[in-house]
mmCIF file of C-alpha atoms and ligand atoms in Angstrom:
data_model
loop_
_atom_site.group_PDB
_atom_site.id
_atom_site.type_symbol
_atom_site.label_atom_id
_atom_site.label_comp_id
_atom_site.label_asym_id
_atom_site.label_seq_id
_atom_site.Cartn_x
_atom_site.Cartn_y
_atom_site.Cartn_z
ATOM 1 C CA UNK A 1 99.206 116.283 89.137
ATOM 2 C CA UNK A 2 96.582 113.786 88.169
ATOM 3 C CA UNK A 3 96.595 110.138 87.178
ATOM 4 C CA UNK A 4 93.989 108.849 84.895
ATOM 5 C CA UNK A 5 92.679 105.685 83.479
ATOM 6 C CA UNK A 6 95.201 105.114 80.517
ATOM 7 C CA UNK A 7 92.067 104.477 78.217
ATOM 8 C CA UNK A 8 90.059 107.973 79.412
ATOM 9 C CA UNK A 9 93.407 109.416 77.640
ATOM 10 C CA UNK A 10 93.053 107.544 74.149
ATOM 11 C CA UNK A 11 95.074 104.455 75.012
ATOM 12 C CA UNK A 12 94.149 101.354 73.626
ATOM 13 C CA UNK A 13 94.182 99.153 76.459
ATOM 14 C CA UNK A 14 90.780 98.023 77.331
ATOM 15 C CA UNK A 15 89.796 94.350 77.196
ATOM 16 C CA UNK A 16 88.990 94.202 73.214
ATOM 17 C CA UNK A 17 91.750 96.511 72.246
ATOM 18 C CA UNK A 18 89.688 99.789 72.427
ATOM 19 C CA UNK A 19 90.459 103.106 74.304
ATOM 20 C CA UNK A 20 87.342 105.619 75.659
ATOM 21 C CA UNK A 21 88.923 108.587 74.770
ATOM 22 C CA UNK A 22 87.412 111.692 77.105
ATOM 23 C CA UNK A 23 87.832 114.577 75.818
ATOM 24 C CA UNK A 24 88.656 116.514 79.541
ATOM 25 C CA UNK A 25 90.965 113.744 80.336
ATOM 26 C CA UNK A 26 92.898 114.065 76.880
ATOM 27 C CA UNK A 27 93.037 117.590 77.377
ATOM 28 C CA UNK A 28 94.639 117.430 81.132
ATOM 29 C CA UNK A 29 97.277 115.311 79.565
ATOM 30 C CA UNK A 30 97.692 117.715 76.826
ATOM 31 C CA UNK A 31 98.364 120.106 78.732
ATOM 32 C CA UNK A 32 100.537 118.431 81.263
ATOM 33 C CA UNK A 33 98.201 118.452 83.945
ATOM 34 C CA UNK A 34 97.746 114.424 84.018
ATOM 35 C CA UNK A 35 99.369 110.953 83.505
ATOM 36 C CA UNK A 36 98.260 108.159 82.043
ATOM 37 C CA UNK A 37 98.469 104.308 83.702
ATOM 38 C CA UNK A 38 96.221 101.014 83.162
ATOM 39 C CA UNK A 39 96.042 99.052 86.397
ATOM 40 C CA UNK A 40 95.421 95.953 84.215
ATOM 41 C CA UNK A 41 98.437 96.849 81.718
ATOM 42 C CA UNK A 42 100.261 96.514 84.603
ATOM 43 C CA UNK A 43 99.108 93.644 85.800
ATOM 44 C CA UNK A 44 100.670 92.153 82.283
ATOM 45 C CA UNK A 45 97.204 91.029 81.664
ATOM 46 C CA UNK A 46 97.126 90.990 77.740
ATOM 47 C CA UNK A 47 95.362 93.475 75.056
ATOM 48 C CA UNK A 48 92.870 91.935 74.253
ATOM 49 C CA UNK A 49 91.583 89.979 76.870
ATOM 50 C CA UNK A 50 88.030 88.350 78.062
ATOM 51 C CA UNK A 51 86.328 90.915 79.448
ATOM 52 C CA UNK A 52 86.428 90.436 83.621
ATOM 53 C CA UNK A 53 83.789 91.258 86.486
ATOM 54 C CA UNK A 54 83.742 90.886 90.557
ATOM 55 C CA UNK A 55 81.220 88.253 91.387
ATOM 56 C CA UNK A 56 79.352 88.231 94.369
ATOM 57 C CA UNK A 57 80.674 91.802 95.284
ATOM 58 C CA UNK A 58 83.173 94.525 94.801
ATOM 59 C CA UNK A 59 86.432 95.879 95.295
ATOM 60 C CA UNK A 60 86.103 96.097 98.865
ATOM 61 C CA UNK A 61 85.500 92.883 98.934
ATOM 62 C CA UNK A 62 88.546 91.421 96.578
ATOM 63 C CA UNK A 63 90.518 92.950 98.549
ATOM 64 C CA UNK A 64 89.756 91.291 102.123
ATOM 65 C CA UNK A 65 89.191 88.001 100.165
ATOM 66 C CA UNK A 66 85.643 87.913 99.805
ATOM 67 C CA UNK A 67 85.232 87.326 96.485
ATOM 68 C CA UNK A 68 87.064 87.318 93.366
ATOM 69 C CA UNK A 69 87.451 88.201 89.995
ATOM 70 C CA UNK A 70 86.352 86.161 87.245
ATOM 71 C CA UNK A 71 87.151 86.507 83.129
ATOM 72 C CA UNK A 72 84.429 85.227 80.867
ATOM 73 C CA UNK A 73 85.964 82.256 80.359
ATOM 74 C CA UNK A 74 85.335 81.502 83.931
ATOM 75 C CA UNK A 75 89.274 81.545 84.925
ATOM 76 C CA UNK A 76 89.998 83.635 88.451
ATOM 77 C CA UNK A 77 92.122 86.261 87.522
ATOM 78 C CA UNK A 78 91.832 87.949 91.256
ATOM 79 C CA UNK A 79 95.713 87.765 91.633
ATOM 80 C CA UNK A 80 96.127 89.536 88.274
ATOM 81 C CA UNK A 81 93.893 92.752 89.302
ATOM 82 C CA UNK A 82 95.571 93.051 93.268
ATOM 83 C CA UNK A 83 98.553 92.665 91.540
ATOM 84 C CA UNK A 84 97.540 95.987 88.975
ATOM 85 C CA UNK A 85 95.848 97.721 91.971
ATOM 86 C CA UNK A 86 99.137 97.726 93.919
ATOM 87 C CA UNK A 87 101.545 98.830 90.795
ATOM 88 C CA UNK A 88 98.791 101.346 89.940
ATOM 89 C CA UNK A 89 99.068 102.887 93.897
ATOM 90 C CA UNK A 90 102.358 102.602 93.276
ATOM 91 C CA UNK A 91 102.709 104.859 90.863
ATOM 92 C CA UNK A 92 100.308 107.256 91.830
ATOM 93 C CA UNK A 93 102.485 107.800 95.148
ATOM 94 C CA UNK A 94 105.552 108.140 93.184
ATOM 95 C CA UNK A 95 103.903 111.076 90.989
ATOM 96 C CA UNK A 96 102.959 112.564 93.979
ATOM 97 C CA UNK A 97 99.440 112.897 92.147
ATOM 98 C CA UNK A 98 96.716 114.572 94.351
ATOM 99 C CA UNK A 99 93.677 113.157 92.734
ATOM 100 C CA UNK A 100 93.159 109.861 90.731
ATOM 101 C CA UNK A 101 90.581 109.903 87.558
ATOM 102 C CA UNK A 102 88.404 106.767 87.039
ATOM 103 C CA UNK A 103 86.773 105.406 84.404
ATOM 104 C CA UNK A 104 83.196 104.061 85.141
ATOM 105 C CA UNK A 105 81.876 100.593 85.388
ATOM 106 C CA UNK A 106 85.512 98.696 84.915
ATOM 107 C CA UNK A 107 85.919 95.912 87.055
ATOM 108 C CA UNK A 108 89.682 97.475 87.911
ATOM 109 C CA UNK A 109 88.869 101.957 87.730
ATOM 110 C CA UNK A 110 85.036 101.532 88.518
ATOM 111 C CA UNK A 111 83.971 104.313 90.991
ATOM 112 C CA UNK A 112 80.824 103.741 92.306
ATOM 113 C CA UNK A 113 79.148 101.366 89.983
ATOM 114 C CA UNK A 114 80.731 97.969 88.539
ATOM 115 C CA UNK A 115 78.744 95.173 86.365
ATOM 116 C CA UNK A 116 77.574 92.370 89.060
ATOM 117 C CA UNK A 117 79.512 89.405 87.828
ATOM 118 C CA UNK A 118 77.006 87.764 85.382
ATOM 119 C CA UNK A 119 78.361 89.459 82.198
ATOM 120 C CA UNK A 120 74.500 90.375 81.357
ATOM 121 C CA UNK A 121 75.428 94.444 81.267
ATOM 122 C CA UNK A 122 73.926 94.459 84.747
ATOM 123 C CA UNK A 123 75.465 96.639 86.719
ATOM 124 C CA UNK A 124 75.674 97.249 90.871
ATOM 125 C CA UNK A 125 76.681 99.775 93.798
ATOM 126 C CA UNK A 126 80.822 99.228 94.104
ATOM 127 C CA UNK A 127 84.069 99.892 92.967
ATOM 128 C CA UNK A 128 86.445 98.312 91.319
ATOM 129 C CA UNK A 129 89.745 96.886 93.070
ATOM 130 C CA UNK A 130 91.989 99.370 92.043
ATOM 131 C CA UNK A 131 89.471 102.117 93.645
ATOM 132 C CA UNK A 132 89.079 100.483 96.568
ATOM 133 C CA UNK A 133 92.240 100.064 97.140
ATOM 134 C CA UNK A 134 93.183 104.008 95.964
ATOM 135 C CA UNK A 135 90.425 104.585 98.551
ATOM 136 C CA UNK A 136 91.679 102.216 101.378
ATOM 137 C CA UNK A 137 94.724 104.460 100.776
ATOM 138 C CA UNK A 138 93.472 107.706 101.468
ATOM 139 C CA UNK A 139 93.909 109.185 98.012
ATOM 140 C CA UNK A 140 91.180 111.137 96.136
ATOM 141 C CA UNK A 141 89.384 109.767 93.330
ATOM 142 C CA UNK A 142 86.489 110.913 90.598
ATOM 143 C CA UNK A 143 84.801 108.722 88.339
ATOM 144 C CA UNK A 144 84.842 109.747 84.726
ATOM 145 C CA UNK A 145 81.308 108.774 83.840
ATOM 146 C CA UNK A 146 82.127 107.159 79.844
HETATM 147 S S1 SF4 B 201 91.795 98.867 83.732
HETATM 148 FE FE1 SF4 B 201 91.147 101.002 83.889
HETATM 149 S S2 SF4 B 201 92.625 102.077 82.561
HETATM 150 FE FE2 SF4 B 201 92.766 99.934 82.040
HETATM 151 S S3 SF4 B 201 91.363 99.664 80.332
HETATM 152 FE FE3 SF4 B 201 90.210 99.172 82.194
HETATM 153 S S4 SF4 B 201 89.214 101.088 82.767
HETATM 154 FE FE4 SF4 B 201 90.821 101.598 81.317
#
């Protein structure tokens, strides 16, 4: 089984109320092969939302407390995205799912490059802080390059 970034799979959960439908990802789920789940859905974070980015590093980072993330408004919404990460590991354990698909870039799914923190489309090495922690937890993950 595989879980993937809700919006890879045609939700419409990102931060302005869009999904990123890909079209392998739509197909595992199609065919059974793949579940769906939003790290920030499950943080209760709302649809839509300011858009979010780590400043002053990465997922790695937020998770050992140093540094945070930060909504365009300039509000910390750190707790918010450790408290997604963990419900997203969560259920990833309890689907017994052997590999975790990513989407790119995001701030919570990104796998191997995030935006740097100063919402100019910039982006930088890192992952987001549900990766990292999916990482810290031994579980296999591929970034979905949308
Ligand atoms: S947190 Fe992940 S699943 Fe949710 S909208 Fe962002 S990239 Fe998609």
């Amino acid at each position: 089984m595989i879980v993937a970034s809700a919006c890879l799979g045609g939700k419409k959960c990102r931060y302005d109320g869009s999904a990123k439908p890909n079209a392998e990802v739509v197909r595992a789920v199609r065919e059974g092969r793949a579940v769906l789940a939003c790290p920030e859905a499950m943080a209760g974070l709302k649809i839509p939302r300011p858009p979010a980015e780590i400043r002053e590093g990465d997922g790695f980072d937020v998770l050992c407390g140093n540094a945070g993330v930060y909504n365009k408004e300039g509000e910390c919404v750190t707790r918010e995205f450790l408290s997604g990460a963990r419900k997203f590991l969560a259920y990833v354990r309890k689907t017994g799912a052997d590999e975790v698909w990513l989407k790119s870039k995001s701030p919570s799914c990104g796998a191997g490059k995030i935006y740097d923190g100063t919402f100019t489309g910039t982006l930088r090495g890192g992952c987001g802080v549900t990766c990292a922690l999916l990482l810290e937890s031994g579980i296999k993950v591929v970034e979905i390059h949308e």
